PDB file of C-alpha atoms and ligand atoms in Angstrom:
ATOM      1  CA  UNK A   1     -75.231 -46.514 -10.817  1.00  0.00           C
ATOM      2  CA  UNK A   2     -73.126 -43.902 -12.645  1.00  0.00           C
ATOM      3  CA  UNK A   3     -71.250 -44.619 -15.244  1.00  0.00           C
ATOM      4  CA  UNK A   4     -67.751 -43.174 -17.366  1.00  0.00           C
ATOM      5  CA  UNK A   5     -67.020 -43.199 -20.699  1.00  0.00           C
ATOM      6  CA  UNK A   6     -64.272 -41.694 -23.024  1.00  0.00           C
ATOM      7  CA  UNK A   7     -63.678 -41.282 -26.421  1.00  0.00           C
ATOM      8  CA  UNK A   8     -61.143 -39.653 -28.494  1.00  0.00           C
ATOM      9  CA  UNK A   9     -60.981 -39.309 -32.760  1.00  0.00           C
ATOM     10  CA  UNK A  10     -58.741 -37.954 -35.170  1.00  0.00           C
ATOM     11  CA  UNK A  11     -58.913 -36.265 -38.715  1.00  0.00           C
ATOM     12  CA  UNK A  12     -57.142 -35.417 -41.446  1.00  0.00           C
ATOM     13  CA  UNK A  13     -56.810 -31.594 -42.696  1.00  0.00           C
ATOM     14  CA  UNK A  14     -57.102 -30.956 -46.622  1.00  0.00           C
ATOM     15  CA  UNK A  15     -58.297 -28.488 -48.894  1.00  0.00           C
ATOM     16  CA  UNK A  16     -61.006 -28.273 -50.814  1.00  0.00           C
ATOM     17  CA  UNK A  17     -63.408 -30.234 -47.647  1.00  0.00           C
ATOM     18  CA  UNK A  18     -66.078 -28.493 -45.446  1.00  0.00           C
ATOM     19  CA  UNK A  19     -64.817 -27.799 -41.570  1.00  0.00           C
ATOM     20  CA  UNK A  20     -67.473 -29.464 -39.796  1.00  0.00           C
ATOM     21  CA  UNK A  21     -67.246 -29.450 -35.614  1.00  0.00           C
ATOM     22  CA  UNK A  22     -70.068 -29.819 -33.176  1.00  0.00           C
ATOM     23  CA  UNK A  23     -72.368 -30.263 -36.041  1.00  0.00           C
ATOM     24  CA  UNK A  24     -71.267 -26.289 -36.818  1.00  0.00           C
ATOM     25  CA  UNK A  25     -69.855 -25.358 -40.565  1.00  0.00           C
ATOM     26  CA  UNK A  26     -67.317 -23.489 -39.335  1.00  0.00           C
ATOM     27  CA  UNK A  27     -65.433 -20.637 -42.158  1.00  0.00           C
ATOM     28  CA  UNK A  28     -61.737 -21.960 -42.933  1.00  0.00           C
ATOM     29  CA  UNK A  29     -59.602 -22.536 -45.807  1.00  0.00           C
ATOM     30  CA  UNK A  30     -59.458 -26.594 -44.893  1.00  0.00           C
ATOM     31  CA  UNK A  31     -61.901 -28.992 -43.587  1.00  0.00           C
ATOM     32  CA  UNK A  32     -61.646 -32.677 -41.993  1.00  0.00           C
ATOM     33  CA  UNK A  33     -61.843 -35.757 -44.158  1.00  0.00           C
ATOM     34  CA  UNK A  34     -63.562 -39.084 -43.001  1.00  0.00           C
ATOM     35  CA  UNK A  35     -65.966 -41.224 -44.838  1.00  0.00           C
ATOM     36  CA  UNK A  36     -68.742 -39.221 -43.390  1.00  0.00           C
ATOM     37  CA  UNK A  37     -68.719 -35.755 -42.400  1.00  0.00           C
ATOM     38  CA  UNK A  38     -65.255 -36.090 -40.232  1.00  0.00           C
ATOM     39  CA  UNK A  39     -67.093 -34.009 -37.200  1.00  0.00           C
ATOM     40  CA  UNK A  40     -64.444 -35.081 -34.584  1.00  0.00           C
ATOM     41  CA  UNK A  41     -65.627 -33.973 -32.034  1.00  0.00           C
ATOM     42  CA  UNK A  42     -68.855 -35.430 -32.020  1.00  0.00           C
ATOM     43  CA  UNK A  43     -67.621 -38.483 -33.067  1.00  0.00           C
ATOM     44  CA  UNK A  44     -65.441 -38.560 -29.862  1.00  0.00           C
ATOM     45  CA  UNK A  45     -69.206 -37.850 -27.730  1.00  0.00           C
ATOM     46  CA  UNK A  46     -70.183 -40.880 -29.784  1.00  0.00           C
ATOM     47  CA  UNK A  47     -67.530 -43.316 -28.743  1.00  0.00           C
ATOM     48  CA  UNK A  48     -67.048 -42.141 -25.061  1.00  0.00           C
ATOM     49  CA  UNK A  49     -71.515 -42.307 -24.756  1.00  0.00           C
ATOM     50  CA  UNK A  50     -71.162 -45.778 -26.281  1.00  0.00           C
ATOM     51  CA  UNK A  51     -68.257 -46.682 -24.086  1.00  0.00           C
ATOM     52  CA  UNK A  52     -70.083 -45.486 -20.683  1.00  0.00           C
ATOM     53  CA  UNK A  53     -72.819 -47.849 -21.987  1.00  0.00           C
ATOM     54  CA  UNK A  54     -70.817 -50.810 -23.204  1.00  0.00           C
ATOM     55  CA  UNK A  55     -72.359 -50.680 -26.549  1.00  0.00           C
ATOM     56  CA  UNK A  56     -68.382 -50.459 -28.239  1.00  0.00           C
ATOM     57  CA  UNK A  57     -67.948 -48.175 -30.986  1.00  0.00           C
ATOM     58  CA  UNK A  58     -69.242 -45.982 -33.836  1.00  0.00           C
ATOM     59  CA  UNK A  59     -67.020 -48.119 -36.156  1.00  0.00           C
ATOM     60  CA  UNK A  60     -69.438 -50.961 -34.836  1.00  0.00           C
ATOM     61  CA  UNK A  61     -72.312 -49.142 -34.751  1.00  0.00           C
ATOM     62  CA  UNK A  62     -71.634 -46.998 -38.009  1.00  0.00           C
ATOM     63  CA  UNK A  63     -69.295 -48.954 -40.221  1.00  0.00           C
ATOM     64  CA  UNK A  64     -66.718 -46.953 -42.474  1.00  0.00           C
ATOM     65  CA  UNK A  65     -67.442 -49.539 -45.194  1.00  0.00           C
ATOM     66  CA  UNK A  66     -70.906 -48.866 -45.256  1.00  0.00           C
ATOM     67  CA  UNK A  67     -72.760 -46.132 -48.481  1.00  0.00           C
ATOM     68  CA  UNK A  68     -74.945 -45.374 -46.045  1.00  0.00           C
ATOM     69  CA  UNK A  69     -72.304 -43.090 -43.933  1.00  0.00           C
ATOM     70  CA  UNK A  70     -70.641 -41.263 -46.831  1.00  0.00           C
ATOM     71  CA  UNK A  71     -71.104 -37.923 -46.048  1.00  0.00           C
ATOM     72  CA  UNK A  72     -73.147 -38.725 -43.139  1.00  0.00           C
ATOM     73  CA  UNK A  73     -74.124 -35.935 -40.935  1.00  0.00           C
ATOM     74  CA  UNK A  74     -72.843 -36.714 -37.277  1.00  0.00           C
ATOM     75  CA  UNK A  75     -75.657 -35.481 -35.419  1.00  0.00           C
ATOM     76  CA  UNK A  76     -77.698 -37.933 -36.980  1.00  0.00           C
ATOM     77  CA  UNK A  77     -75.551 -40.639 -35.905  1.00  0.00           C
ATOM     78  CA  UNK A  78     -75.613 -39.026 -32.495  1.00  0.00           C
ATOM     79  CA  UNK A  79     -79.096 -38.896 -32.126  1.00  0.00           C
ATOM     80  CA  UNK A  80     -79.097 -42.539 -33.319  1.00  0.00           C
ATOM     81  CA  UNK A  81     -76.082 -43.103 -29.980  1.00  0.00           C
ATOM     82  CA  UNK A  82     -78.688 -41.125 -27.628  1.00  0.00           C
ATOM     83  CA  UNK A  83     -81.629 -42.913 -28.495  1.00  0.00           C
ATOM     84  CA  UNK A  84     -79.331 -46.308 -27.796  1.00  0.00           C
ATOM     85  CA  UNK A  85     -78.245 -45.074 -24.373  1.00  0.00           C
ATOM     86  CA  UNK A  86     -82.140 -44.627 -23.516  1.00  0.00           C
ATOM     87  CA  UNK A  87     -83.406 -47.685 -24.846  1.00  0.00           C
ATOM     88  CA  UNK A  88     -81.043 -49.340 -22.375  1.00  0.00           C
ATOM     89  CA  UNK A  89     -82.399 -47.408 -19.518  1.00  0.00           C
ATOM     90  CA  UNK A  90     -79.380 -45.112 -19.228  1.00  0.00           C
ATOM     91  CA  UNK A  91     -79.699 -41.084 -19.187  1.00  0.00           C
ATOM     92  CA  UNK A  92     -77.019 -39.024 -19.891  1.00  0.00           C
ATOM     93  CA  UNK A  93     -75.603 -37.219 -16.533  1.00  0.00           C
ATOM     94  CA  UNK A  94     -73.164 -34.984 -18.116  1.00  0.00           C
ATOM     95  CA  UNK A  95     -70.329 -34.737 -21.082  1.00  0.00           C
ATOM     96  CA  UNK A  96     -67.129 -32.578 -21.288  1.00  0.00           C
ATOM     97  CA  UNK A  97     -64.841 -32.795 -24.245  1.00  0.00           C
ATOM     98  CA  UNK A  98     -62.037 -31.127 -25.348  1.00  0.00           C
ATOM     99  CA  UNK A  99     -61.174 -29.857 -29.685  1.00  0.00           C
ATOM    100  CA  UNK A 100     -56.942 -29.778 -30.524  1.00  0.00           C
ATOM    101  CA  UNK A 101     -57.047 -27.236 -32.732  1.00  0.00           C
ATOM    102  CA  UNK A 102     -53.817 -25.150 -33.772  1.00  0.00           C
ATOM    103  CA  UNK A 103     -56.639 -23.322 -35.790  1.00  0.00           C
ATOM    104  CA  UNK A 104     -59.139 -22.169 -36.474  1.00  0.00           C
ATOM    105  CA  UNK A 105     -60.185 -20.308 -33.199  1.00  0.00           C
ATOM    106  CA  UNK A 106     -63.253 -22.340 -31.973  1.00  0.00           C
ATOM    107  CA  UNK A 107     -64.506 -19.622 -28.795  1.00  0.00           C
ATOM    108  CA  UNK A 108     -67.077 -17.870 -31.646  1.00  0.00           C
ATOM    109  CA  UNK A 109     -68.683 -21.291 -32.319  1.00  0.00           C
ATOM    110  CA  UNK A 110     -68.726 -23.308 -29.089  1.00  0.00           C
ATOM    111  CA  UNK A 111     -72.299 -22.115 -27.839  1.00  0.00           C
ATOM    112  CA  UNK A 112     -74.328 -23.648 -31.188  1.00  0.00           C
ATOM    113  CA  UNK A 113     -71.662 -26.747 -30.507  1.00  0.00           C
ATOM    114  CA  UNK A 114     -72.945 -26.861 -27.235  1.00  0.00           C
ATOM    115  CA  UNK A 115     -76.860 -26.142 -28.310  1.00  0.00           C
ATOM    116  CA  UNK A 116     -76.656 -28.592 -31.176  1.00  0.00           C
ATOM    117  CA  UNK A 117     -75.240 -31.401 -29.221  1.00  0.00           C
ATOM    118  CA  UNK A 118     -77.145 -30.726 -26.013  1.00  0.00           C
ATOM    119  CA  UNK A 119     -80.496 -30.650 -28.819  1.00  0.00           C
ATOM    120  CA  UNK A 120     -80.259 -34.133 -30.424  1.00  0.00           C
ATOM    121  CA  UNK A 121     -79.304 -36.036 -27.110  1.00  0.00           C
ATOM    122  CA  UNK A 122     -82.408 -33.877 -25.559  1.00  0.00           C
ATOM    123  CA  UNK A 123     -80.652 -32.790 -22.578  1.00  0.00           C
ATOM    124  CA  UNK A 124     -80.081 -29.121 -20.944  1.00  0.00           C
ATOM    125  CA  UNK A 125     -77.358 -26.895 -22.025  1.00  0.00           C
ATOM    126  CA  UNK A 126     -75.606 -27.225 -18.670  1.00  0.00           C
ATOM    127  CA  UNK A 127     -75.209 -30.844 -18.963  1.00  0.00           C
ATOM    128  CA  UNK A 128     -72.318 -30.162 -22.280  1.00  0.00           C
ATOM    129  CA  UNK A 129     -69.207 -28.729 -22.056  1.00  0.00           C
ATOM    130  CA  UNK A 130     -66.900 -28.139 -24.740  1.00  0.00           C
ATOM    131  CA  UNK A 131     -63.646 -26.494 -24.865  1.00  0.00           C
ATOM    132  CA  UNK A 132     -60.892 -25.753 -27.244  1.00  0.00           C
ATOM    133  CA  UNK A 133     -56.631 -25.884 -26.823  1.00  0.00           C
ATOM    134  CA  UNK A 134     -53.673 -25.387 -29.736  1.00  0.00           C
ATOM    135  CA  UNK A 135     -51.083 -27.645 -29.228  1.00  0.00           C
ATOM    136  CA  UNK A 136     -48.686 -24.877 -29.035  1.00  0.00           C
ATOM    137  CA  UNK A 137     -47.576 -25.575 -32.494  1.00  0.00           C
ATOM    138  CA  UNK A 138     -46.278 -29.191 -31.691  1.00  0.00           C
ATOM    139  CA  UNK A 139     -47.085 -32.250 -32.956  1.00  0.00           C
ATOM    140  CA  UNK A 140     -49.133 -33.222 -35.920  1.00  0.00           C
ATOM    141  CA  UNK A 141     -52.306 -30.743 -34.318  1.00  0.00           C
ATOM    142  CA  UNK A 142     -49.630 -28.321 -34.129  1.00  0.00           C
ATOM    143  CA  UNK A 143     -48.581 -28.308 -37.736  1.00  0.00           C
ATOM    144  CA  UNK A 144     -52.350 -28.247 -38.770  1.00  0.00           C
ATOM    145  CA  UNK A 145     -52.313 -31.667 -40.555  1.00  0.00           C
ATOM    146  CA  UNK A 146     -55.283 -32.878 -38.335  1.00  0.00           C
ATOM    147  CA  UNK A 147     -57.698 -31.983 -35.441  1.00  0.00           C
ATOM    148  CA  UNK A 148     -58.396 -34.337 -32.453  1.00  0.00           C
ATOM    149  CA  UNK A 149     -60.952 -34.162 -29.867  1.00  0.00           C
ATOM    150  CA  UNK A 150     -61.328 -35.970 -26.613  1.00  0.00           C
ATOM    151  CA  UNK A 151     -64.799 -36.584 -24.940  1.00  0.00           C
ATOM    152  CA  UNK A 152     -65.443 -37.796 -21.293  1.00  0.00           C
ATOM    153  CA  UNK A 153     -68.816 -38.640 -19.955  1.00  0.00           C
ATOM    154  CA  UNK A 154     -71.078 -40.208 -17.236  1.00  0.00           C
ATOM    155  CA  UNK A 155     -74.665 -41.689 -17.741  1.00  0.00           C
ATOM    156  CA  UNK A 156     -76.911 -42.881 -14.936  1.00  0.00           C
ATOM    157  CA  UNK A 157     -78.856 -46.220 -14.982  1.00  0.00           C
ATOM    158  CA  UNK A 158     -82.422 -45.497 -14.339  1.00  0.00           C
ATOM    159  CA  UNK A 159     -82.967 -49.137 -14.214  1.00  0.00           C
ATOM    160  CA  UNK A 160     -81.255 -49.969 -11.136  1.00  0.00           C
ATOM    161  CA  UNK A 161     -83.932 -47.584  -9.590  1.00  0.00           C
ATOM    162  CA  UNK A 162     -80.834 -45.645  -7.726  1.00  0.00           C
ATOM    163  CA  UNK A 163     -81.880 -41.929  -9.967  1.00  0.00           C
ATOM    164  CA  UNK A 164     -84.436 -39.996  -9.041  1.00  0.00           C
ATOM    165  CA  UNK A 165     -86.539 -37.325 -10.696  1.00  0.00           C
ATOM    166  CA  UNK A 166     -83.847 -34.741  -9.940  1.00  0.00           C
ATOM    167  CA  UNK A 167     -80.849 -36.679 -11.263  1.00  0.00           C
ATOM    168  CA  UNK A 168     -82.362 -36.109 -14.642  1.00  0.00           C
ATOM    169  CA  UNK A 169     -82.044 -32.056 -14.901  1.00  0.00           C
ATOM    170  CA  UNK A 170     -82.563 -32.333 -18.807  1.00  0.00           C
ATOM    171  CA  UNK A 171     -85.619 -34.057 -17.546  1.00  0.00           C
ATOM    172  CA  UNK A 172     -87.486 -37.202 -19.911  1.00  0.00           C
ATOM    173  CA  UNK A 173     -85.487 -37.740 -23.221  1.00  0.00           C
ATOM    174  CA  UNK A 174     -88.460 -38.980 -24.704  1.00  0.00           C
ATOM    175  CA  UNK A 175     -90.962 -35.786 -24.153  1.00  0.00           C
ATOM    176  CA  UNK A 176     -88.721 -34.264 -27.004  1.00  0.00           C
ATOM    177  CA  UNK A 177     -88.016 -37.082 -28.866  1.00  0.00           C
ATOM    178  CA  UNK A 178     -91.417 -38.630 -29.233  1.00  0.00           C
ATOM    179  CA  UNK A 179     -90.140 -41.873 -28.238  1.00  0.00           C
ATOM    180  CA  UNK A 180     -92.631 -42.544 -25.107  1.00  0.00           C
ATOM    181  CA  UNK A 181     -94.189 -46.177 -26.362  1.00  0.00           C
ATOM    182  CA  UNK A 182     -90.732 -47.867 -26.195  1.00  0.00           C
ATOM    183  CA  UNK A 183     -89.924 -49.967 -23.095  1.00  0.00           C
ATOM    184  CA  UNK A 184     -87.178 -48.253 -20.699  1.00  0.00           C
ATOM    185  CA  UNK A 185     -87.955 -44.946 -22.655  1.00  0.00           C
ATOM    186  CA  UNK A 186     -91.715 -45.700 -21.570  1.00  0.00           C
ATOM    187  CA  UNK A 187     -90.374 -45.831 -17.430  1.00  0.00           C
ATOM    188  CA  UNK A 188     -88.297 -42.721 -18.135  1.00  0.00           C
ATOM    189  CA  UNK A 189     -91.185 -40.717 -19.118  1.00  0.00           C
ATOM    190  CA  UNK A 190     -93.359 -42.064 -16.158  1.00  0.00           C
ATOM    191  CA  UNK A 191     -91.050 -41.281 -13.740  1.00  0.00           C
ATOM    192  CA  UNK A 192     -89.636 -38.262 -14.462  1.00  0.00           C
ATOM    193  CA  UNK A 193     -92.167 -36.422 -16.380  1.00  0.00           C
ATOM    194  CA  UNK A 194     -95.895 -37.452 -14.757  1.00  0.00           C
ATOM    195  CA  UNK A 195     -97.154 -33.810 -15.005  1.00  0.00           C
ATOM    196  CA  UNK A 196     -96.998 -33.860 -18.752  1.00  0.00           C
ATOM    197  CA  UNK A 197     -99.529 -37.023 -19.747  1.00  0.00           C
TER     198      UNK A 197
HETATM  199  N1  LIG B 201     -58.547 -23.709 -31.839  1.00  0.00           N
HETATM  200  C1  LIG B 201     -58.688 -23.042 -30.672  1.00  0.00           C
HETATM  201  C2  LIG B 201     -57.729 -23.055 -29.683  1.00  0.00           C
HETATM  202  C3  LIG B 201     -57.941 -22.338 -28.538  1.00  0.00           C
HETATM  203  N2  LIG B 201     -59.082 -21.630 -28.364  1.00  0.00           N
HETATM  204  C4  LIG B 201     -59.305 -20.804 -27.153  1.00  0.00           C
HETATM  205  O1  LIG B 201     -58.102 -20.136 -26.784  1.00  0.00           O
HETATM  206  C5  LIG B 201     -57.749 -20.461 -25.428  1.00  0.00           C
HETATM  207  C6  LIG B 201     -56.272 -20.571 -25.273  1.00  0.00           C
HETATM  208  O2  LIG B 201     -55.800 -21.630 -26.073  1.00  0.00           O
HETATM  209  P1  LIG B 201     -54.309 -22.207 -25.862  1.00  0.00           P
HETATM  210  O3  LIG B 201     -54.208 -23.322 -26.821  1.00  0.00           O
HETATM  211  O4  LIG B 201     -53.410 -21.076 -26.166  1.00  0.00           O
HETATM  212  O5  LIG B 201     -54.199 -22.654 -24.446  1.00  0.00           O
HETATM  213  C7  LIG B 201     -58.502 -21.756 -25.133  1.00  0.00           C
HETATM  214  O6  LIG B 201     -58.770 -21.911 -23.749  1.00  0.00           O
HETATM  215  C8  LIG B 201     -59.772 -21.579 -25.945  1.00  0.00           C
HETATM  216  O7  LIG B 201     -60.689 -20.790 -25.225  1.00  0.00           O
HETATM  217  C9  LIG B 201     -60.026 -21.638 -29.356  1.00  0.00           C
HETATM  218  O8  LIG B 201     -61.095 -20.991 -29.231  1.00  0.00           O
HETATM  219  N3  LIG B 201     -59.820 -22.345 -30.500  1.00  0.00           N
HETATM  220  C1  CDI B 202     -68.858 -42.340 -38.289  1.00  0.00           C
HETATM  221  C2  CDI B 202     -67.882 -42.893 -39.308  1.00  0.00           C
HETATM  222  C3  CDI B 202     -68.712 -43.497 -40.455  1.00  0.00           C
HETATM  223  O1  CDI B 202     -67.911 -43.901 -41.507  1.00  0.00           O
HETATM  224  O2  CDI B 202     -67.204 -41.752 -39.745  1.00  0.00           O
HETATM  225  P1  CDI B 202     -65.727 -41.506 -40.396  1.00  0.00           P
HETATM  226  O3  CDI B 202     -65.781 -40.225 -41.158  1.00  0.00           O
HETATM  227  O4  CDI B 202     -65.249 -42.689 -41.137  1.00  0.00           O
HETATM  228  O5  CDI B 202     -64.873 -41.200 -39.097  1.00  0.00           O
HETATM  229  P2  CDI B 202     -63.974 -42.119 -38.150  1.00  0.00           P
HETATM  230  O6  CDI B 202     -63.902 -41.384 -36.857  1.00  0.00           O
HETATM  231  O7  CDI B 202     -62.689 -42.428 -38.817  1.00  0.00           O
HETATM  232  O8  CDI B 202     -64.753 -43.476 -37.970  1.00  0.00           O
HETATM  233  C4  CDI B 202     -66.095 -43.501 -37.565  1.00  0.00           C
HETATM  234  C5  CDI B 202     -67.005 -43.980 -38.668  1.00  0.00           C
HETATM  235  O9  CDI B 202     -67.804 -44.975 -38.090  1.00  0.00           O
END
């Protein structure tokens, strides 16, 4: 069975804080604040992953209240969501999101966006998308006092045994994650990556 998720997040701008998207440092005189490293946009991959999977939030999953996410760097965290998703049985099928930015312009750093995210969740390139709009000056994205990003994705259920081999183009998860002794992990490796044992 496929499955949808969304997610969308919001963050402050303010001087004096690192700009931090798609697990890029990206040059600009203002960065987002949050509790950990305010990377919106992959926080917005986290929630709509976790969503497809019915596993709630990152507020659940990560609280805000918690010393251990101050400053925490969101591809961690995603990793963490990916490795989640697999233990339930679920691969992910594809992602598409979508940065409000008035500024900076984005273009120059979406491909290491793309690489990082498409990295830690041990998928192919082709399987992320991620685009960039201004608001066209309105609203609070418009007058730079934040930067949202919106996240839709599907995951497939290899336990329902309706995936095959070639559903999974980013093939096993756990060939580069090293996870291969857990359970549904285990059954992912098996099926989709015999040659490799
Ligand atoms: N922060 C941004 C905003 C936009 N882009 C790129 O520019 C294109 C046009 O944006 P509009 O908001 O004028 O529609 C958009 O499709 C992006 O390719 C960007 O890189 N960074
Ligand atoms: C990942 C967390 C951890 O504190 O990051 P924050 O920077 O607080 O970002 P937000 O999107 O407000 O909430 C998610 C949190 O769980």
């Amino acid at each position: 069975m496929m499955r949808i998720g969304t997610g969308y997040d919001v963050h402050q701008l303010a001087e004096g804080v690192d700009l931090i998207i798609g697990g890029v440092k990206i040059p600009c005189d203002r960065g987002l604040v949050g509790h950990s490293d305010a990377d919106v946009l992959l926080h917005a991959i986290m929630d709509a992953l976790l969503g497809a999977a019915a596993l709630g939030d990152i507020g659940r999953h990560f609280p805000d209240t918690d010393e251990r996410y101050r400053g925490a760097d969101s591809l961690k965290l995603l990793e963490e969501v990916g490795n989640m998703l697999a233990d339930k049985g679920y691969l992910v099928n594809n992602i598409d999101a979508t940065v409000i930015a008035q500024e900076p312009k984005l273009s120059p750093y979406m491909d290491q966006m793309i690489r990082n995210v498409a990295s830690v969740l041990g998928i192919a390139e082709d399987q992320v998308n991620i685009k960039a709009t201004s608001e066209e000056h309105l609203g609070f994205t418009g007058r730079k006092e934040g930067i949202s990003a919106q996240a839709v994705c599907t995951i497939l259920d290899y336990m329902d045994g309706s995936i095959s081999a070639a559903d999974s183009e980013g093939g096993c998860a756990s060939c580069s994650r090293d996870r291969e002794d857990k359970g549904a992990v285990k059954s992912l490796h098996e099926a989709f990556c015999p040659k490799e044992d």
